Coordinates of C-alpha atoms in Angstrom, one line a residue:
Chain X
M1 CA 0.0 0.0 0.0
V2 CA 1.4 3.4 -1.0
C3 CA 0.1 6.8 0.0
N4 CA 1.0 9.4 -2.6
A5 CA 1.7 12.5 -0.6
D6 CA 4.1 14.0 -3.2
E7 CA 1.7 16.9 -3.8
S8 CA 3.7 18.8 -6.4
E9 CA 1.1 20.1 -8.9
P10 CA 1.7 23.9 -8.9
G11 CA -1.1 25.6 -7.0
T12 CA -2.1 22.6 -5.0
F13 CA -2.0 22.6 -1.2
K14 CA -4.8 20.4 0.0
D15 CA -2.7 17.3 1.0
R16 CA -0.4 19.6 3.0
A17 CA -3.4 21.0 4.9
L18 CA -4.7 17.5 5.6
M19 CA -1.4 16.1 6.8
E20 CA -0.5 19.1 8.9
G21 CA -4.0 19.6 10.3
D22 CA -5.4 16.0 10.7
P23 CA -2.5 13.5 10.3
H24 CA -4.4 10.7 12.1
R25 CA -7.2 10.8 9.6
V26 CA -4.5 10.2 6.8
L27 CA -3.1 7.3 8.9
E28 CA -6.5 5.9 9.7
G29 CA -7.5 5.9 6.0
L30 CA -4.1 4.3 5.1
I31 CA -4.5 1.5 7.8
I32 CA -8.1 0.7 6.6
A33 CA -7.0 0.6 3.0
A34 CA -4.0 -1.6 3.9
Y35 CA -6.4 -3.9 5.8
A36 CA -8.8 -4.0 2.8
V37 CA -6.1 -5.0 0.3
G38 CA -4.2 -7.2 2.7
A39 CA -1.0 -5.2 2.8
D40 CA 1.2 -5.5 5.9
Y41 CA 3.7 -2.8 4.8
S42 CA 2.8 0.6 3.6
Y43 CA 4.7 3.7 2.4
I44 CA 3.9 7.3 2.6
Y45 CA 5.8 9.2 -0.1
L46 CA 5.9 12.8 1.1
R47 CA 6.9 15.8 -0.9
G48 CA 10.4 16.8 0.1
E49 CA 9.5 20.5 0.3
Y50 CA 7.1 19.8 3.1
P51 CA 9.4 19.7 6.2
Y52 CA 6.6 20.6 8.6
A53 CA 4.1 18.0 7.2
Y54 CA 7.0 15.5 7.5
K55 CA 7.4 16.2 11.2
V56 CA 3.7 16.1 11.9
M57 CA 3.3 12.8 10.1
E58 CA 6.4 11.4 11.8
W59 CA 4.9 12.3 15.2
A60 CA 1.5 10.9 14.2
I61 CA 3.0 7.6 13.1
E62 CA 4.9 7.3 16.4
E63 CA 1.7 8.1 18.4
A64 CA -0.3 5.5 16.4
R65 CA 2.4 2.9 17.0
Q66 CA 2.4 3.6 20.7
A67 CA -1.4 3.4 20.8
G68 CA -1.3 0.0 19.1
Y69 CA -2.8 1.1 15.7
L70 CA 0.4 0.4 13.8
G71 CA 2.8 -2.5 14.2
Q72 CA 2.1 -6.2 14.9
N73 CA -1.3 -7.8 15.6
I74 CA -3.3 -4.6 15.6
L75 CA -6.3 -4.7 18.1
G76 CA -5.7 -8.4 18.4
L77 CA -7.0 -9.0 14.9
G78 CA -3.8 -10.7 13.7
F79 CA -3.4 -7.8 11.3
D80 CA 0.1 -6.3 10.9
C81 CA 0.6 -2.8 9.5
E82 CA 3.9 -1.0 9.3
V83 CA 4.2 2.4 7.8
E84 CA 7.4 3.9 6.4
L85 CA 7.6 7.6 5.7
R86 CA 9.7 8.5 2.6
R87 CA 10.6 12.0 1.5
G88 CA 10.9 12.9 -2.2
A89 CA 13.8 15.1 -3.3
G90 CA 11.8 17.7 -5.2
A91 CA 11.1 16.1 -8.6
Y92 CA 7.6 16.7 -10.0
I93 CA 7.9 13.4 -11.9
C94 CA 8.0 11.4 -8.7
G95 CA 4.3 12.2 -8.1
E96 CA 3.6 9.9 -11.1
E97 CA 2.9 6.6 -9.4
T98 CA 5.4 4.4 -11.2
A99 CA 8.2 7.0 -11.0
L100 CA 7.3 7.2 -7.3
F101 CA 7.9 3.5 -7.0
E102 CA 11.2 3.8 -8.8
S103 CA 12.2 6.6 -6.3
I104 CA 11.2 4.5 -3.3
E105 CA 13.3 1.6 -4.8
G106 CA 16.3 3.9 -4.8
K107 CA 16.4 4.5 -8.5
R108 CA 16.1 7.6 -10.7
G109 CA 12.5 8.8 -11.0
F110 CA 11.6 7.6 -14.5
P111 CA 8.0 6.5 -15.1
R112 CA 7.5 2.9 -16.1
I113 CA 5.7 1.7 -19.2
K114 CA 2.1 0.7 -18.5
P115 CA 0.9 -2.1 -18.7
P116 CA 1.7 -3.8 -16.4
F117 CA -0.1 -1.6 -13.9
P118 CA 0.7 -1.2 -10.2
T119 CA -2.2 -3.5 -9.3
T120 CA -0.1 -6.4 -10.7
H121 CA 3.5 -5.0 -10.8
G122 CA 3.9 -2.2 -8.4
L123 CA 6.5 -1.3 -5.8
F124 CA 9.4 -3.8 -5.8
G125 CA 7.4 -5.7 -8.5
K126 CA 4.6 -6.6 -6.1
P127 CA 0.9 -5.8 -6.5
T128 CA 0.4 -2.3 -5.0
A129 CA -2.5 -0.1 -4.3
V130 CA -1.6 3.6 -4.6
N131 CA -3.8 6.4 -3.4
N132 CA -3.6 10.1 -2.8
V133 CA -3.8 11.7 0.7
E134 CA -7.3 13.2 0.0
T135 CA -8.7 9.9 -1.2
L136 CA -7.5 8.1 1.9
C137 CA -8.9 10.9 4.2
N138 CA -12.4 10.1 2.9
V139 CA -12.2 6.5 3.9
P140 CA -12.6 6.7 7.7
Y141 CA -15.8 8.7 7.3
I142 CA -17.3 6.3 4.8
I143 CA -16.4 3.3 7.0
E144 CA -17.9 4.9 10.1
H145 CA -21.1 6.4 8.6
G146 CA -21.6 4.2 5.6
A147 CA -21.6 4.9 1.8
Q148 CA -25.3 6.1 1.8
T149 CA -24.5 8.9 4.3
Y150 CA -21.5 9.9 2.3
R151 CA -23.5 9.9 -0.9
R152 CA -26.0 12.4 0.6
L153 CA -23.5 15.1 -0.6
G154 CA -22.3 15.5 -4.1
T155 CA -23.8 14.3 -7.3
E156 CA -24.8 10.8 -8.5
K157 CA -21.6 10.2 -10.3
S158 CA -19.3 12.3 -8.1
P159 CA -20.4 11.6 -4.5
G160 CA -19.1 13.4 -1.5
T161 CA -17.1 16.6 -1.2
K162 CA -13.9 17.9 -2.8
L163 CA -11.2 20.2 -1.6
F164 CA -10.4 23.1 -3.9
C165 CA -7.2 25.1 -3.8
V166 CA -8.2 28.6 -4.7
S167 CA -5.4 31.0 -5.4
G168 CA -4.5 34.0 -7.5
D169 CA -6.3 37.3 -7.7
V170 CA -9.3 36.5 -5.5
A171 CA -10.2 38.3 -2.3
R172 CA -9.9 35.3 0.0
P173 CA -7.6 32.7 -1.5
G174 CA -7.4 29.4 0.4
L175 CA -8.6 25.8 0.7
Y176 CA -12.3 25.3 0.3
E177 CA -14.3 22.1 0.8
V178 CA -17.5 22.0 -1.3
P179 CA -19.8 19.2 -2.3
F180 CA -19.2 17.9 -5.8
G181 CA -21.6 19.7 -8.1
A182 CA -21.2 23.2 -6.6
S183 CA -20.6 25.8 -9.3
L184 CA -17.4 27.5 -10.1
R185 CA -19.1 30.8 -9.4
H186 CA -20.1 29.7 -5.9
L187 CA -16.5 28.7 -5.2
L188 CA -14.9 31.8 -6.6
Y189 CA -17.5 34.5 -5.7
G190 CA -19.5 33.0 -2.9
L191 CA -16.6 31.6 -0.9
A192 CA -13.4 33.2 -2.1
G193 CA -14.9 36.6 -2.3
G194 CA -14.6 37.3 -6.0
M195 CA -11.9 39.3 -7.6
R196 CA -9.6 41.3 -5.5
T197 CA -9.6 45.1 -5.7
G198 CA -12.4 45.3 -8.3
W199 CA -10.5 44.1 -11.3
K200 CA -12.3 41.9 -13.8
L201 CA -11.8 38.2 -14.1
Q202 CA -9.7 37.3 -17.1
A203 CA -9.0 33.6 -16.8
I204 CA -9.1 30.7 -14.4
L205 CA -6.5 27.9 -14.6
L206 CA -8.2 24.7 -13.5
G207 CA -6.3 21.6 -12.5
G208 CA -2.8 23.2 -12.1
A209 CA 0.1 23.5 -14.5
A210 CA -1.2 20.3 -16.1
G211 CA -4.6 21.8 -16.3
A212 CA -6.6 24.0 -18.7
F213 CA -7.9 27.6 -18.9
A214 CA -11.5 28.6 -18.3
T215 CA -13.1 32.0 -18.6
A216 CA -16.0 33.9 -17.0
E217 CA -18.2 32.0 -19.4
H218 CA -17.5 28.9 -17.6
L219 CA -18.5 30.2 -14.1
D220 CA -21.7 28.3 -14.1
V221 CA -20.0 24.9 -14.7
R222 CA -20.7 22.5 -11.9
L223 CA -17.6 21.1 -10.3
S224 CA -18.1 17.4 -10.7
F225 CA -16.2 14.8 -12.8
E226 CA -19.1 14.5 -15.3
D227 CA -19.9 18.2 -15.7
L228 CA -16.3 19.2 -16.1
R229 CA -15.7 16.4 -18.6
Q230 CA -18.6 17.7 -20.6
A231 CA -17.2 21.2 -20.5
G232 CA -13.8 19.9 -21.6
L233 CA -12.2 21.0 -18.4
P234 CA -10.0 19.0 -16.0
L235 CA -10.6 18.7 -12.3
G236 CA -7.0 17.6 -11.8
S237 CA -5.7 18.2 -8.3
G238 CA -8.5 20.7 -7.5
V239 CA -6.5 23.8 -8.4
V240 CA -8.5 27.0 -9.2
M241 CA -6.1 29.8 -10.0
A242 CA -7.8 33.1 -10.9
F243 CA -6.1 35.8 -13.1
D244 CA -7.6 39.2 -13.3
E245 CA -7.5 41.4 -16.4
R246 CA -4.1 43.0 -15.5
R247 CA -2.3 39.7 -15.9
D248 CA -0.3 39.0 -19.0
L249 CA -1.4 35.5 -19.9
R250 CA 1.5 35.1 -22.3
D251 CA 3.8 35.4 -19.4
V252 CA 1.8 32.9 -17.4
L253 CA 2.0 30.4 -20.3
K254 CA 5.8 30.9 -20.5
R255 CA 6.1 30.2 -16.8
L256 CA 4.0 27.0 -17.2
A257 CA 6.1 25.9 -20.1
R258 CA 9.3 26.6 -18.2
F259 CA 8.0 24.4 -15.4
F260 CA 7.5 21.4 -17.7
A261 CA 10.8 21.9 -19.4
H262 CA 12.5 21.9 -16.0
E263 CA 10.5 18.9 -14.7
S264 CA 10.5 16.6 -17.7
C265 CA 12.4 13.5 -16.7
G266 CA 13.9 13.0 -20.2
K267 CA 12.8 9.5 -20.8
C268 CA 10.6 9.7 -23.9
Y269 CA 11.4 11.9 -26.9
P270 CA 8.1 13.8 -27.2
C271 CA 8.3 15.2 -23.7
Q272 CA 12.1 15.5 -23.4
L273 CA 12.3 17.5 -26.7
G274 CA 8.7 18.9 -26.7
T275 CA 8.8 20.6 -23.3
Q276 CA 12.0 22.4 -24.3
R277 CA 10.6 23.5 -27.7
Q278 CA 7.3 24.6 -26.2
Y279 CA 9.2 26.7 -23.7
E280 CA 11.3 28.4 -26.4
I281 CA 8.2 29.3 -28.4
T282 CA 6.2 30.6 -25.4
Q283 CA 9.3 32.7 -24.5
R284 CA 9.0 34.3 -28.0
I285 CA 5.3 34.8 -27.6
A286 CA 5.8 36.4 -24.1
A287 CA 8.4 38.7 -25.6
G288 CA 6.1 39.7 -28.5
K289 CA 8.6 38.3 -31.0
I290 CA 6.3 35.6 -32.5
L291 CA 7.7 34.0 -35.7
P292 CA 5.4 32.9 -38.5
G293 CA 4.5 29.3 -37.9
D294 CA 4.9 29.4 -34.2
A295 CA 1.2 28.7 -33.6
D296 CA 1.3 25.6 -35.9
L297 CA 4.4 24.4 -34.1
L298 CA 2.8 24.7 -30.7
K299 CA -0.1 22.6 -31.9
D300 CA 2.1 20.0 -33.4
I301 CA 4.3 19.8 -30.3
G302 CA 1.3 19.9 -28.0
W303 CA -0.6 17.1 -29.8
T304 CA 2.5 15.0 -30.1
M305 CA 3.3 15.3 -26.4
S306 CA -0.4 14.5 -25.5
D307 CA -0.6 11.6 -27.8
A308 CA 2.7 9.9 -27.7
S309 CA 4.3 10.6 -24.3
I310 CA 4.9 7.8 -21.8
C311 CA 3.3 9.3 -18.7
G312 CA 0.9 11.9 -17.5
L313 CA 3.6 14.6 -17.3
G314 CA 4.2 14.7 -21.0
Q315 CA 0.5 13.9 -21.8
T316 CA -0.6 17.0 -20.0
A317 CA 2.4 19.3 -20.5
A318 CA 0.7 21.1 -23.3
M319 CA -2.8 21.2 -22.0
A320 CA -2.7 24.8 -20.7
V321 CA -1.1 26.0 -23.9
L322 CA -3.5 24.2 -26.1
S323 CA -6.5 25.4 -24.1
A324 CA -5.2 29.0 -24.3
M325 CA -4.9 28.6 -28.1
Q326 CA -8.5 27.6 -28.3
L327 CA -9.7 30.5 -26.1
W328 CA -7.4 33.3 -27.4
P329 CA -6.1 32.3 -30.8
D330 CA -4.9 35.8 -31.7
M331 CA -2.6 35.8 -28.7
F332 CA -0.4 33.4 -30.7
T333 CA -0.2 35.1 -34.0
A334 CA 0.2 38.8 -33.1
S335 CA 3.8 39.9 -33.7
D336 CA 3.5 43.3 -32.2
L337 CA 2.8 43.1 -28.5
Q338 CA 2.6 46.8 -27.6
E339 CA 0.4 48.3 -30.3
D340 CA -2.1 45.6 -31.3
Y341 CA -2.5 43.5 -28.3
G342 CA -2.2 45.7 -25.3
R343 CA -5.1 43.8 -23.8
Y344 CA -2.9 40.9 -22.9
S345 CA 0.0 43.0 -21.6
H346 CA 0.7 44.4 -18.2
P347 CA -0.2 48.1 -17.9
H348 CA 2.9 49.0 -16.0
Chain Z
M1 CA -2.1 -21.3 -28.0
E2 CA -4.5 -20.5 -30.8
D3 CA -3.9 -17.7 -33.2
I4 CA -5.9 -14.5 -32.8
R5 CA -7.3 -12.2 -35.5
I6 CA -6.3 -8.6 -35.7
R7 CA -6.5 -6.0 -38.4
I8 CA -3.6 -3.8 -39.3
D9 CA -4.2 -0.9 -41.8
G10 CA -7.3 -2.7 -43.0
Q11 CA -5.5 -6.0 -43.6
A12 CA -6.9 -8.9 -41.6
I13 CA -4.2 -11.2 -40.2
K14 CA -3.9 -14.2 -37.9
V15 CA -1.0 -14.0 -35.4
S16 CA 0.0 -15.8 -32.2
P17 CA -0.9 -14.1 -29.0
G18 CA 1.9 -12.6 -27.0
L19 CA 3.4 -10.9 -30.1
T20 CA 3.9 -7.2 -30.0
I21 CA 2.1 -5.1 -32.5
L22 CA 5.5 -4.3 -34.1
Q23 CA 6.2 -8.0 -34.6
A24 CA 2.7 -8.7 -35.9
A25 CA 3.1 -5.8 -38.4
Q26 CA 6.4 -7.1 -39.5
S27 CA 4.9 -10.6 -40.1
A28 CA 2.4 -8.9 -42.4
G29 CA 5.1 -7.0 -44.2
I30 CA 4.2 -3.7 -42.7
E31 CA 7.2 -1.6 -41.6
I32 CA 6.9 0.6 -38.5
P33 CA 9.9 2.9 -37.9
T34 CA 11.8 2.6 -34.7
I35 CA 14.9 4.3 -33.2
C36 CA 15.4 3.0 -29.7
Y37 CA 14.2 -0.6 -30.4
H38 CA 16.9 -3.3 -30.8
E39 CA 16.3 -7.0 -30.8
A40 CA 19.1 -7.6 -28.2
T41 CA 17.9 -5.1 -25.7
T42 CA 14.9 -4.8 -23.4
P43 CA 12.4 -2.4 -25.2
N44 CA 11.8 0.7 -23.2
A45 CA 9.5 2.5 -25.7
V46 CA 11.4 5.8 -25.3
C47 CA 11.6 7.1 -28.9
R48 CA 7.8 6.8 -29.5
L49 CA 8.5 6.7 -33.2
C50 CA 6.8 3.3 -33.3
V51 CA 3.5 4.6 -32.0
V52 CA 0.4 3.4 -33.7
E53 CA -3.3 4.2 -33.4
V54 CA -5.3 1.4 -31.8
K55 CA -9.1 1.7 -32.1
G56 CA -10.5 2.4 -28.7
A57 CA -7.2 3.5 -27.0
R58 CA -7.0 7.1 -25.7
G59 CA -3.5 7.9 -26.7
L60 CA -1.2 6.4 -29.3
V61 CA 0.3 3.1 -28.4
P62 CA 4.0 2.1 -28.6
S63 CA 4.0 -0.9 -30.9
C64 CA 7.4 -2.2 -29.7
V65 CA 5.9 -3.1 -26.3
A66 CA 2.1 -3.3 -26.7
Q67 CA 0.9 -6.8 -27.3
V68 CA -1.8 -7.8 -29.8
S69 CA -5.2 -8.8 -28.5
D70 CA -8.0 -10.5 -30.3
G71 CA -10.1 -8.2 -32.5
M72 CA -7.6 -5.4 -32.2
E73 CA -7.7 -2.8 -35.0
V74 CA -4.4 -1.0 -35.7
F75 CA -3.6 1.9 -37.9
T76 CA 0.1 2.5 -38.5
R77 CA -0.1 5.5 -40.7
S78 CA -3.1 7.5 -39.6
E79 CA -3.0 11.3 -39.5
R80 CA -2.4 11.3 -35.7
V81 CA 0.5 8.8 -36.1
E82 CA 2.1 10.7 -38.9
R83 CA 1.9 14.0 -37.0
S84 CA 3.5 12.5 -33.9
R85 CA 6.3 10.8 -35.9
R86 CA 7.0 13.8 -38.0
T87 CA 7.1 16.2 -35.1
I88 CA 9.4 13.8 -33.0
L89 CA 11.8 13.6 -36.0
E90 CA 11.7 17.3 -36.5
M91 CA 12.5 18.0 -32.9
L92 CA 15.2 15.4 -32.9
G93 CA 16.8 16.9 -36.0
S94 CA 16.7 20.4 -34.4
A95 CA 18.4 19.2 -31.3
L96 CA 21.1 16.8 -32.5
D97 CA 23.7 16.1 -35.2
L98 CA 22.2 13.3 -37.1
S99 CA 24.9 13.1 -39.7
D100 CA 26.0 9.6 -38.6
A101 CA 22.4 8.3 -38.3
P102 CA 21.5 7.3 -41.9
E103 CA 18.4 5.3 -40.8
I104 CA 16.9 8.3 -39.0
Q105 CA 17.7 10.5 -42.0
E106 CA 15.7 8.1 -44.1
F107 CA 12.8 8.3 -41.7
M108 CA 13.0 12.1 -41.9
H109 CA 12.8 11.9 -45.7
D110 CA 9.8 9.4 -45.5
Y111 CA 7.9 11.6 -43.1
Q112 CA 8.8 14.9 -44.8
A113 CA 10.2 16.0 -41.5
N114 CA 11.8 19.5 -41.7
S115 CA 14.0 20.4 -38.7
G116 CA 14.2 23.9 -40.1
R117 CA 10.7 24.5 -38.7
F118 CA 12.4 25.1 -35.3
P119 CA 14.3 28.3 -35.7
E120 CA 16.2 29.8 -32.7
S121 CA 16.1 26.4 -30.9
R122 CA 18.7 25.1 -28.5
A123 CA 20.7 22.2 -29.7
R124 CA 22.2 19.6 -27.4
L125 CA 25.8 20.6 -27.9
S126 CA 28.6 18.6 -26.2
P127 CA 32.3 18.4 -26.9
V128 CA 33.7 15.0 -28.0
I129 CA 35.0 13.0 -25.1
D130 CA 38.2 11.3 -26.0
D131 CA 39.3 9.8 -22.7
N132 CA 40.4 6.2 -23.6
P133 CA 42.2 4.4 -26.4
M134 CA 39.2 2.3 -27.4
Y135 CA 36.2 4.5 -28.3
I136 CA 35.1 8.2 -28.3
R137 CA 31.8 9.6 -27.0
D138 CA 30.2 12.3 -29.1
Y139 CA 27.0 13.1 -27.2
A140 CA 26.0 15.9 -29.6
K141 CA 25.0 12.9 -31.7
C142 CA 23.4 10.9 -28.9
V143 CA 19.7 10.2 -29.5
L144 CA 19.2 8.8 -25.9
C145 CA 18.0 5.4 -27.2
W146 CA 19.2 3.8 -23.9
R147 CA 20.8 0.9 -25.7
C148 CA 24.3 1.5 -24.4
V149 CA 23.2 1.9 -20.8
Q150 CA 21.2 -1.4 -21.2
V151 CA 23.9 -3.5 -22.7
C152 CA 26.3 -2.2 -20.1
A153 CA 23.9 -3.3 -17.4
D154 CA 21.4 -6.2 -17.1
D155 CA 20.9 -6.7 -20.9
A156 CA 24.4 -8.0 -21.4
Q157 CA 27.6 -7.1 -19.6
Y158 CA 26.5 -6.3 -15.9
T159 CA 29.2 -3.7 -15.8
Y160 CA 27.1 -0.6 -14.9
A161 CA 29.8 1.9 -16.1
I162 CA 27.3 4.3 -17.6
N163 CA 24.0 5.8 -16.6
F164 CA 21.9 8.9 -17.0
T165 CA 22.8 12.4 -16.0
G166 CA 20.8 15.6 -16.2
R167 CA 17.1 15.8 -16.8
G168 CA 14.6 16.7 -19.5
F169 CA 16.2 18.2 -22.6
D170 CA 19.6 18.1 -20.8
T171 CA 19.5 14.4 -20.2
Q172 CA 22.8 12.7 -21.2
I173 CA 24.6 9.5 -20.8
G174 CA 27.5 9.8 -18.4
T175 CA 29.7 8.1 -15.9
F176 CA 29.4 8.3 -12.1
F177 CA 30.8 11.6 -10.9
D178 CA 31.7 12.3 -14.6
K179 CA 34.9 10.2 -14.3
P180 CA 37.0 9.4 -17.3
M181 CA 36.1 6.0 -18.7
P182 CA 39.3 4.2 -17.6
E183 CA 38.5 5.2 -14.0
T184 CA 35.1 3.5 -14.1
S185 CA 34.0 -0.1 -14.0
C186 CA 34.1 -0.1 -17.9
V187 CA 35.8 -3.3 -19.2
F188 CA 35.9 -2.0 -22.8
C189 CA 33.8 -4.8 -24.1
G190 CA 32.6 -2.6 -26.9
Q191 CA 29.0 -3.7 -26.8
C192 CA 27.8 -0.1 -26.3
V193 CA 29.6 1.0 -29.4
A194 CA 28.1 -1.9 -31.3
V195 CA 24.5 -1.0 -30.5
C196 CA 24.8 2.8 -30.9
P197 CA 22.5 3.9 -33.8
S198 CA 23.8 7.4 -34.3
G199 CA 27.5 7.4 -34.2
A200 CA 27.7 8.9 -30.7
L201 CA 29.9 6.0 -29.7
K202 CA 32.6 5.2 -32.2
P203 CA 35.8 3.2 -32.2
R204 CA 38.6 5.7 -31.7
R205 CA 40.5 4.4 -34.7
E206 CA 37.5 5.0 -37.0
W207 CA 37.1 8.5 -35.5
L208 CA 40.7 9.3 -36.2
L209 CA 40.5 8.0 -39.7
E210 CA 37.4 10.1 -40.4
K211 CA 39.3 13.1 -39.1
G212 CA 41.9 12.5 -41.8
H213 CA 44.7 10.8 -39.9
S214 CA 46.5 8.0 -41.8
S215 CA 46.9 4.5 -40.4
T216 CA 50.6 5.2 -39.9
E217 CA 49.9 8.4 -37.9
I218 CA 47.4 6.5 -35.7
A219 CA 50.0 3.8 -35.0
Q220 CA 52.5 6.4 -34.1
M221 CA 50.1 8.1 -31.8
S222 CA 49.3 4.9 -30.0
A223 CA 52.9 4.0 -29.6
R224 CA 53.6 7.5 -28.1
T225 CA 50.7 7.0 -25.7
R226 CA 51.9 3.6 -24.6
K227 CA 55.5 5.0 -24.1
S228 CA 54.3 7.9 -22.0
K229 CA 52.1 5.6 -19.9
R230 CA 55.2 3.4 -19.1
V231 CA 57.1 6.4 -17.7

C-alpha cells in the first residue's frame, strides 16, 4: 500500500493541509486501505519541500504505533501494519505513481511503461494499491457512517465533497471544501470573495500546470467529474487559479512551459524534446517576438506530447497552452505586443 | 495457443498471442519505424516513433511493447500517427547532429520532417569525449535510445559503467561523478559501441581515420601514448 503525498502540482496545497491539520485521519485511511487489500507494509511518499508535514506525520506515526494502531497484531486482529515515511527530493515526476515506486526503490525517478499496472506489478514488483492523501482521508468517514450517508452530498456520479485550492487574484484565497456539483461561481465568488480590488476576471487555470484555462463564461459549470468532462475542463488536483484582467497570460504560459521543461524526466522523446521547444516558443510569444509558424508548431508539439508521451507529465504538459490557443487564438499570432494586443500586456 | 485475429491498416491477419504489434506488423510485411528498439535489448519505448493508433485507445500506443489482442484494430499511418512521428523527428533533428544516423535521416525523408521548422532552438551541444584508447563519445550525436546503458547493465555485460545524468532536454549518458572511462567499471567490451545507432559512440581508430589521420599516424600516436604511460 502506498500513499501518494508528493503533492507537487503547482497551486495545490490540499494534502499539505490535511497532513498538517489532521494527520491521524490520513493514517486511519491508510490503515483501513491496507487492511482492505491485505498489505502488511505501507509507504507514505511525502513531498520533500514539506518539512513541517513530514514532522507532523512522523509524530503521528509514532503516536499511532504507541497506541497500538500500527505494528504487529493490531487490536488483536492478527493484522500487521507497518508504515514507512519517505521523502521525495523535489522532482515533480516522482508524483507519477510508477516514478514514485522507482524513487522508493532507490532509482532515478523515471516513469514505467504501463501495462503492467501497479495492481499487478507495483512497488518492488509486487501488487500495489496507490492512493492520494485526499482519497484516503475520505475512507474513515465512509467506513464509520456508511456509503449512503457519504452519498448524501455531491452528485450521483461524483459523490461526497472535494477540496479546492483557490489562489490568484481573489479576495480570499485558500482551501475550500465543497460538495461535488457546486458551481465554479459559488466557489470563486460565494466563498473566495470574488476578484480582489475590483479588477475583472480574465482567466481561471483549472487543475494546475497540467490543467486548462477557463473564462468567465465557464463560471456556471458545476464542479463534478461528469460536468467538467462535458465542458472539456479538467478537475486535476483541485486547483482553481484566478487571473484578473491585468495579468499577462502570455507570461503565465511561458512560466508554465518553463516548469514542464524543467521537470521533464527526459525518458521519452516527445516530452524530453517537446517541453523544451514549447518553452522556447512561449518565450518568444511572451516577448512579443512571434515567428510565422509558431502557432502551428505549438499545436504539433502539444498534440504529439499529449498523444505519444509515456506518462501523465508529457501527456498534460501542453494542455494549458492548447486550451489557451482555443480561447485566445490571436494571442499566438500577433507579432507586435505593444500596439495591437495591449489587452494581454501588463499596464505598468 | 490458438492464433488470434487482428486488423492492421485494414489488412486482416492471424497472429500468435503474445506478439507485440511491431512483430505482428512485420509478419504482415508492414514496416513501422523505430529508433530505440533493438532485438538484443529490453524495449523501453522511449523514442515513441513506433507509436500506432489502436481503435478504442485514448492515446497512441507504442507498438514495440504493446501486445496484440483479439479483434484489435491497428492503424500504422493515420494522421495522428504521422503527425507525432514527423514532429518527433523534426524536434530530434533540431536538437542533434544526425549526420551519422542514416536510418533516422531516411525516416525524416519518408515523413517529410523538416527540422528547419524550429528556428532559434537550442541544440544539445557537447564536446567529443576522447578519454580512452578504445572509443570516443560524441554526445551531440546521442539520441538517448538507452541501448548503451542497457547492454552495459542487465541486458548483457553487468558492468554498470554508464548511466543517465541531467534531466529533461539536458539528459545525457555519463559516468558516475563524470569520471573518465578508464577510472570507471568499464571493461571496454565494446557492446555499447556496437548498439549505438547514431555514431555517438565510435571506435577511436574509426574516428581518427574520419578526421583524416592515416593508419601510420594513428599507429605512431598509439605508440607514443603507450610509451608515456610506461614512464
